[in-house]
CSV table of C-alpha atoms in Angstrom, one decimal:
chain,number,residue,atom,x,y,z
A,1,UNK,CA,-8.4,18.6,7.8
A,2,UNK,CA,-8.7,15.2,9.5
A,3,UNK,CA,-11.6,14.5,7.1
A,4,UNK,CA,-9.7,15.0,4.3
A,5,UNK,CA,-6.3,12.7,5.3
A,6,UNK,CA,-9.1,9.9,6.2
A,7,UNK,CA,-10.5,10.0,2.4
A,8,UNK,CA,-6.5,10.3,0.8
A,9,UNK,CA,-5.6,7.5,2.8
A,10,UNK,CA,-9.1,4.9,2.3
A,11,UNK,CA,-8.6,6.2,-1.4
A,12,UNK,CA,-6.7,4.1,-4.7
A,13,UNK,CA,-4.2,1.5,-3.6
A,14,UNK,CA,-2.4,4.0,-1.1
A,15,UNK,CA,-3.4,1.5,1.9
A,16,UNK,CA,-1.9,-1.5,-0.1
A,17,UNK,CA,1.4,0.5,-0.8
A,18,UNK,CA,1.5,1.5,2.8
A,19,UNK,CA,0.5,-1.9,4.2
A,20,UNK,CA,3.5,-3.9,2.1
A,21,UNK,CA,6.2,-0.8,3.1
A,22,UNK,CA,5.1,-1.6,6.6
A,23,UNK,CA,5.4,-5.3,6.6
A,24,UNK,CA,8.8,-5.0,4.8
A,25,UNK,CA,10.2,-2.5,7.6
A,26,UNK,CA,9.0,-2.8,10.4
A,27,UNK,CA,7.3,-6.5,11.2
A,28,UNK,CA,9.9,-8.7,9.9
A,29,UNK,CA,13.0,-7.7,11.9
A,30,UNK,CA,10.8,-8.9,14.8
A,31,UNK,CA,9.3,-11.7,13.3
A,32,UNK,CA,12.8,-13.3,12.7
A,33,UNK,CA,14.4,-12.9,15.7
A,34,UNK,CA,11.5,-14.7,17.3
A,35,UNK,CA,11.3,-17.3,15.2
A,36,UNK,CA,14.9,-17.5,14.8
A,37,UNK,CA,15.7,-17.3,18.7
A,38,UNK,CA,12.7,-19.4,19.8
A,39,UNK,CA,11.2,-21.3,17.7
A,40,UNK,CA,14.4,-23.1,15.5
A,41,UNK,CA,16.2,-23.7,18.6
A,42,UNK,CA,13.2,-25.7,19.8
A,43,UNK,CA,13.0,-27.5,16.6
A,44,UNK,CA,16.5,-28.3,16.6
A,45,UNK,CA,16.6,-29.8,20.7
A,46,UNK,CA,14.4,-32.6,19.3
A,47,UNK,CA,17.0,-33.7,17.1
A,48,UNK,CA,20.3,-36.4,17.9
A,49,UNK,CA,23.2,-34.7,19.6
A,50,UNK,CA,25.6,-35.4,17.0
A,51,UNK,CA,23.2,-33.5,14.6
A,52,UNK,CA,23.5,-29.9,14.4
A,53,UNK,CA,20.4,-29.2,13.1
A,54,UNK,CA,16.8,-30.4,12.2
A,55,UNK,CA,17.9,-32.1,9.2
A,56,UNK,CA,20.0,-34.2,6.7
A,57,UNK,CA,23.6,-34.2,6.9
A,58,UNK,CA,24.5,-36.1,3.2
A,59,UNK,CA,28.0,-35.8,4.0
A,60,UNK,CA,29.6,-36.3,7.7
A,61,UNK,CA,32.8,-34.6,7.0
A,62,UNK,CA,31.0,-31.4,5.0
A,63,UNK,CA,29.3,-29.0,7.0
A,64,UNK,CA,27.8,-26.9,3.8
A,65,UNK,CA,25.6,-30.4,3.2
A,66,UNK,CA,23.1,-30.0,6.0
A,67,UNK,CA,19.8,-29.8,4.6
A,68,UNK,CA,18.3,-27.7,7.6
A,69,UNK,CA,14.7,-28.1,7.8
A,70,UNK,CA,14.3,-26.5,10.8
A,71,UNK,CA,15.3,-23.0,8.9
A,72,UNK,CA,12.8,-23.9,6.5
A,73,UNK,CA,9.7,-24.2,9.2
A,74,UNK,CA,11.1,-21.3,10.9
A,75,UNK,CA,10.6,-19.3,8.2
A,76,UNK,CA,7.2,-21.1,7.5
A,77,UNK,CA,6.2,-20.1,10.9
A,78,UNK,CA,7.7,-16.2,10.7
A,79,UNK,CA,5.6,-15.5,7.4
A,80,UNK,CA,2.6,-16.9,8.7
A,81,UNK,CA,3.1,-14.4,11.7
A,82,UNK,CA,3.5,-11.5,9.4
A,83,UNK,CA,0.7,-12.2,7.5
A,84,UNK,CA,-2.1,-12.9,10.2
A,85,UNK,CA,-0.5,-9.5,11.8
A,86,UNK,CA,-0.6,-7.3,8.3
A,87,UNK,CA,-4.3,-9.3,7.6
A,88,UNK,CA,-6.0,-8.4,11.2
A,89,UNK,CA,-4.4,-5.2,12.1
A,90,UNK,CA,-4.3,-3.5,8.7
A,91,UNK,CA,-6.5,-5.5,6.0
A,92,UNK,CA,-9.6,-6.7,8.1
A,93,UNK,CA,-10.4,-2.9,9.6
A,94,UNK,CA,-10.0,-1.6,6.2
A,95,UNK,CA,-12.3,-3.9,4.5
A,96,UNK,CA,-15.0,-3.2,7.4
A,97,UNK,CA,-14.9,0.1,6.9
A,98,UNK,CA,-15.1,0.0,3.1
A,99,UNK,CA,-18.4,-2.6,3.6
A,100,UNK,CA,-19.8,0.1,6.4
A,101,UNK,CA,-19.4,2.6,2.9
A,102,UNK,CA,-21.2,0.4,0.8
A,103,UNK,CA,-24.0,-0.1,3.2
A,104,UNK,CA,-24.4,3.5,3.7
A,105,UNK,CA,-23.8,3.5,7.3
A,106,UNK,CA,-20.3,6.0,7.0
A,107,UNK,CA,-20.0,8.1,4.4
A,108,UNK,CA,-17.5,7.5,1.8
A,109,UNK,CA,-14.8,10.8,0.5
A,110,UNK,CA,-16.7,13.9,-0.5
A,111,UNK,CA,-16.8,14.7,-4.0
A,112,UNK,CA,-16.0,18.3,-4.8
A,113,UNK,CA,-18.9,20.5,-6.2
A,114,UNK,CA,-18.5,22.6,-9.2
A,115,UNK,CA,-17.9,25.8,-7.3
A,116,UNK,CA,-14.7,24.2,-5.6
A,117,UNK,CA,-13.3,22.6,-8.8
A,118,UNK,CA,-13.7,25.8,-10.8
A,119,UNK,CA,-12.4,27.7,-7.8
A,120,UNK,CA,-9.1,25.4,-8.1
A,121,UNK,CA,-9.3,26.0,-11.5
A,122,UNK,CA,-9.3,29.8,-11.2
A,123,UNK,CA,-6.4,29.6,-8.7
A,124,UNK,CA,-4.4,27.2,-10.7
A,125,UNK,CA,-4.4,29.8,-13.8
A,126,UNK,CA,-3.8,32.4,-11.4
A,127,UNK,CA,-0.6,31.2,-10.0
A,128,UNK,CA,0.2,30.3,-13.9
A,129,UNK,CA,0.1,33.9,-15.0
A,130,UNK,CA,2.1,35.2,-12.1
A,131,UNK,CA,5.1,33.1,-12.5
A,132,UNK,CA,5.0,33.4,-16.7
A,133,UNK,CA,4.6,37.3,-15.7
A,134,UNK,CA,7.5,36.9,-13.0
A,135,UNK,CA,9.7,35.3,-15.7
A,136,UNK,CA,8.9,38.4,-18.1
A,137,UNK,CA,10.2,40.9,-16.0
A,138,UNK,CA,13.5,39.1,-15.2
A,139,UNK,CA,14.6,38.6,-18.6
């Protein structure tokens, strides 16, 4: 049973599609606040008081004209994070287990023989006869 979930999940594309749902959901909320608690308020104490932020201010009396550079390398900094984390936790082991594969040294997902895929077969025609025969004797 265990086998089986370990083939579905090494097979097709289903550990990119997993991989990106989890870097959307789950990394990033964590990613930000540390990079937006931490590391732009450290950016920001090396500029002058009178300066809000790391950054251009084009006009002294406008607020909105702050060109904030320090958001800019914050984010810089919080995809960097997400990608070494998604890249050494998820991407690397996969990749080493898909080389071990090649090499022979694990074995890749089973095929099924004949016997099983005519088995399915025979169960999937089944299961179509009983529910066309179910419908008959309703109507």
């Amino acid at each position: 049973m265990l086998k089986g979930f370990k083939d579905f999940i090494l097979r097709g594309n289903v550990v990119d599609l997993a991989v990106a749902v989890v870097i959307g959901a789950a990394f990033t909320a964590i990613v930000t606040a540390f990079t937006g608690s931490i590391i732009q308020p450290l950016l920001n104490a090396i500029t002058p008081p009178d300066v809000p932020a790391l950054g251009i201010q084009l006009q002294a009396d406008k607020p909105s004209t702050l060109i904030n550079f320090s958001e800019v390398i914050a984010a810089a900094i919080n995809f960097l994070i997400v990608a070494s984390i998604v890249y050494f936790v998820f991407v690397l082991p996969i990749q080493t287990i898909k080389n071990r594969r090649k090499r022979g040294e694990e074995p890749g997902p089973a095929e099924p023989t004949d016997v099983e895929l005519l088995a399915e077969i025979r169960d999937l025609l089944k299961a179509q006869a009983n529910s066309s025969s179910n419908g008959r004797h309703q109507a």
